Amino acid sequence: MKKTPFLFGLCLLSVQLFSQTNGKAPQLGKDKIEAVIAAMTPEEKVYMLMGLGDANWSNPSSGEKTVIVSGSAGRTWNIPRLGITPAVVADGPAGLRIDAHPEKTLSFYCTAFPTSSALASTWNTALVENVGKAMGNEVLEYGLDALLAPAINIHRNPLCGRNFEYYSEDPLVAGKMGAAMIRGLQSNGVGTSLKHFAANNIETNRTIINAVISQRALREIYLRGFEIAVKEGQPWTVMSSYNRLNGFYTSENYDLITTILRNEWRFKGIVMSDWWGGADAVAQMNAGNDLLMPGCAQREELLKALKNKTIDEEVINRNLARILTFVQQTPRFKGYAYSCHPDLKAHAQISRLAATEGMVLLKNDFNTLPLKGIKKIALFGKTSYRFIAGGTGSGEVNYEKAISIKDGFINGGYQIVQPLEAIYTHFIDTILTNSKKENKKQLVDFHTELPLKNEQIQAQVKGSDMAIITIGRNAGEGSDRSIADFSLTTTEKNLIKDVSAAYHAAGKKVVVILNIGGVIATTDWRDDPDAILLAWQTGQEGGNALVDILKGLVNPSGKLPMSFPIAYADVPSAKSFPGEPKENPLNAPYEEGIYVGYRYYDTFKVPTAYEFGYGLSYTQFLYSDITLDSKTFSDKITVTLTVKNIGKVAGKEAVQLYLSTPQTEMEKPEQELKAFAKTNLLKPGESQQLSFTLDSRLLASFHSGISTWVADKGTYEIRMGASSKDIRLKASFDVPQTILVEKDHNVLYPNRLFKELSIQKD
Ligand code: BGC
């Protein structure tokens, strides 16, 4: 964003204005917020409604230091004469993102935690809350006031470039994980920003694209996760998204930000825009988008509007009151003396534990894993030597060192065979040396794989006990992935095929590790290796965590929070993604409606490669003794069951409750996830009883004709599953009369006609 000389002038004027102190002026924290607002000049009011500009900008004329923490994403204005301190905010979902220049003072490394998709794969909200606690401690101790996280948009399509920052294709998982993360982070007395509100599922043309979504799909899928996270997490702030939704920018949409978020869900904090998001500052203010980030660009426009009275001063005062309430909560306002020394060692351990629990074992023929009698390992694939800890963009973390898969094996006491290591190291060095780019951080991740000759592969077999092949993928905000990126390249497939053939001929095993941020194709290569472990992008301890699983020190208990389709064409939104027209999309009709992910595959009987909720373990669990506290629903129903470890090693199990609801004139998906829980670590022979309570809202679907959540009368089936397909126990209950559970506002209708997918034939 370019700054005009006028804006520079305005910024300068403001610095002078704010440096004049007045002993009698009301003080934030001591006097009423209304009194502080009443004492503000029009300029001060307008400046306070937005950040101080691009975080990297500092005022050249005054020398004023606008960047308080290097690498933070932005800050709010400070007005010393009124006791208003700045609030400093930074990204992001996988850990604090600030600059780390070891040569500079006050520049620090942070811990890279597993990305959100990996965290969701744990199905363990207590663990996610704990990760949030550790992340939030870095926010506090490095002098930040709020973290721009969690991000909980739905994985609508596997090609969305930001899926790694998001949790799941299911709103319950996304909402519960988001709420847990918020609770953990905010337990430090720092803020969060739940983002990107809402329907930010496409990165192509992200600042102009219009997501066209039916009211039902919005309420049940795209808003539902936010509703859960707001109600159960109480974030200090929410970030509106870049996209348009049903015709309007989300940051300019009163119905979204005020009617739904504030009036229906009782959100109490501030709404901030995404960086330079939206187009009309006055509309944003009116909608209730209190804070414009990173700010500065809209000062002139808002000041003019205030002076011309084309914006009601009451609106400005309302938004200011919210911003000042937020500022008052911050550690900086409270004078917290941050140490700059969070316990990075302890946080690395938390990152490692979370990483192991998020890894998903997709295949394990002949109990290949855990490894037995293996000493020497042949490591194939460039990603084996350059681990991808996280995605690119604002979801990235500046960590000190990521443990590669190679390092993980060495730390675990294994030997890595030569000359393979030398071949790959040379390949990686060549990629880095040949590139003219200054920032070489992710070059290797995006580079094509090294083709190996058969002799090169054969040469490894004798000297190694087994082969590991790592497949890597990276992506990030600002663009979506391509179908080519979803598929494995011919070189990658050949590598898997040839290595598998060579090792199998010698009676040795092959394991494929997936160090990826989003869903990829698996069915055209998965038959070749003996085992497949989906490691995800698991933060800086990835290599160690992975070897903990491969060795059997930790029993894998991760399960998929999204479906892995057989082919990209099977994805319900494949035809319309990213939008219309395809090359330069402006509109994105969500034609699949409520049928996102497993809701589609299960209802339309489309087979998947790995279904939602899938994941193997080194042990087995028996589900038994399902009971309901009543056969008839009045206002709640509780289901209880027992899960027993009947295998030979200790393990945890992610237990999933699906509900099949009566089909009426309002069509329903085949089943929907309504609750889930992770057992404790169960020793062999040990059992645990789990209970889940469903209220009427969980039974209900959104009837857009009457804008009401309705639980239809009829028989409901509870399905307790180890995955969405592996249903172990069933029980049913009746709802004797249709229940009108909650009437909501009839808002956010699509601005274009489009045909939504339906199971009812025309
Ligand atoms: C991203 C946000 C991020 C912000 C600040 C934007 O580009 O969409 O998620 O918080 O930048 O870095």
Short mmCIF file of C-alpha atoms and ligand atoms in Angstrom, two decimals, residues 71-74 89-93 97 147-149 151 162 165-166 193 195-196 200 203 206-207 239-242 272-276 293-294 393-395 477-478, ligand 1:
data_model
loop_
_atom_site.label_atom_id
_atom_site.label_comp_id
_atom_site.label_asym_id
_atom_site.label_seq_id
_atom_site.Cartn_x
_atom_site.Cartn_y
_atom_site.Cartn_z
CA GLY A 71 8.08 -8.38 12.89
CA SER A 72 4.75 -7.86 14.63
CA ALA A 73 1.81 -7.35 12.28
CA GLY A 74 0.60 -4.04 13.63
CA VAL A 89 -0.58 -7.64 17.68
CA ALA A 90 1.26 -10.40 15.82
CA ASP A 91 0.55 -13.59 13.89
CA GLY A 92 -0.25 -16.44 13.95
CA PRO A 93 -1.90 -19.87 14.26
CA ARG A 97 5.58 -14.70 14.39
CA LEU A 147 -2.06 -13.12 18.81
CA LEU A 148 -3.79 -13.09 15.40
CA ALA A 149 -5.08 -16.63 15.84
CA ALA A 151 -7.90 -19.37 12.16
CA ARG A 162 -4.39 -21.81 3.69
CA GLU A 165 -3.77 -22.83 9.05
CA TYR A 166 -7.30 -24.14 9.47
CA SER A 193 -8.16 -12.78 17.11
CA LYS A 195 -10.19 -15.29 12.02
CA HIS A 196 -11.14 -14.97 9.17
CA ASN A 200 -12.63 -17.24 3.61
CA GLU A 203 -7.15 -17.61 -1.72
CA ARG A 206 -9.02 -13.28 -2.05
CA THR A 207 -9.55 -9.55 -1.65
CA MET A 239 -10.83 -10.56 12.44
CA SER A 240 -13.17 -10.05 9.50
CA SER A 241 -12.09 -11.69 6.25
CA TYR A 242 -10.89 -10.30 2.91
CA MET A 272 -10.66 -5.77 13.32
CA SER A 273 -10.27 -5.91 9.56
CA ASP A 274 -7.81 -8.21 7.86
CA TRP A 275 -4.78 -6.26 6.63
CA TRP A 276 -6.08 -3.64 4.13
CA MET A 293 -5.71 -2.74 10.21
CA PRO A 294 -2.95 -2.08 9.63
CA GLY A 393 2.93 -16.38 4.87
CA SER A 394 1.51 -15.06 8.11
CA GLY A 395 1.12 -18.63 9.37
CA GLU A 477 -1.76 -17.42 1.84
CA GLY A 478 -2.37 -15.42 -1.32
C1 BGC B 1 -3.61 -12.44 6.76
C2 BGC B 1 -4.00 -12.50 8.22
C3 BGC B 1 -2.89 -11.95 9.08
C4 BGC B 1 -2.58 -10.53 8.63
C5 BGC B 1 -1.49 -9.86 9.44
C6 BGC B 1 -3.11 -11.07 6.35
O1 BGC B 1 -2.52 -11.11 5.10
O2 BGC B 1 -4.71 -12.79 5.96
O3 BGC B 1 -4.31 -13.82 8.59
O4 BGC B 1 -3.23 -12.01 10.42
O5 BGC B 1 -2.16 -10.57 7.26
O6 BGC B 1 -0.25 -10.39 9.17
#
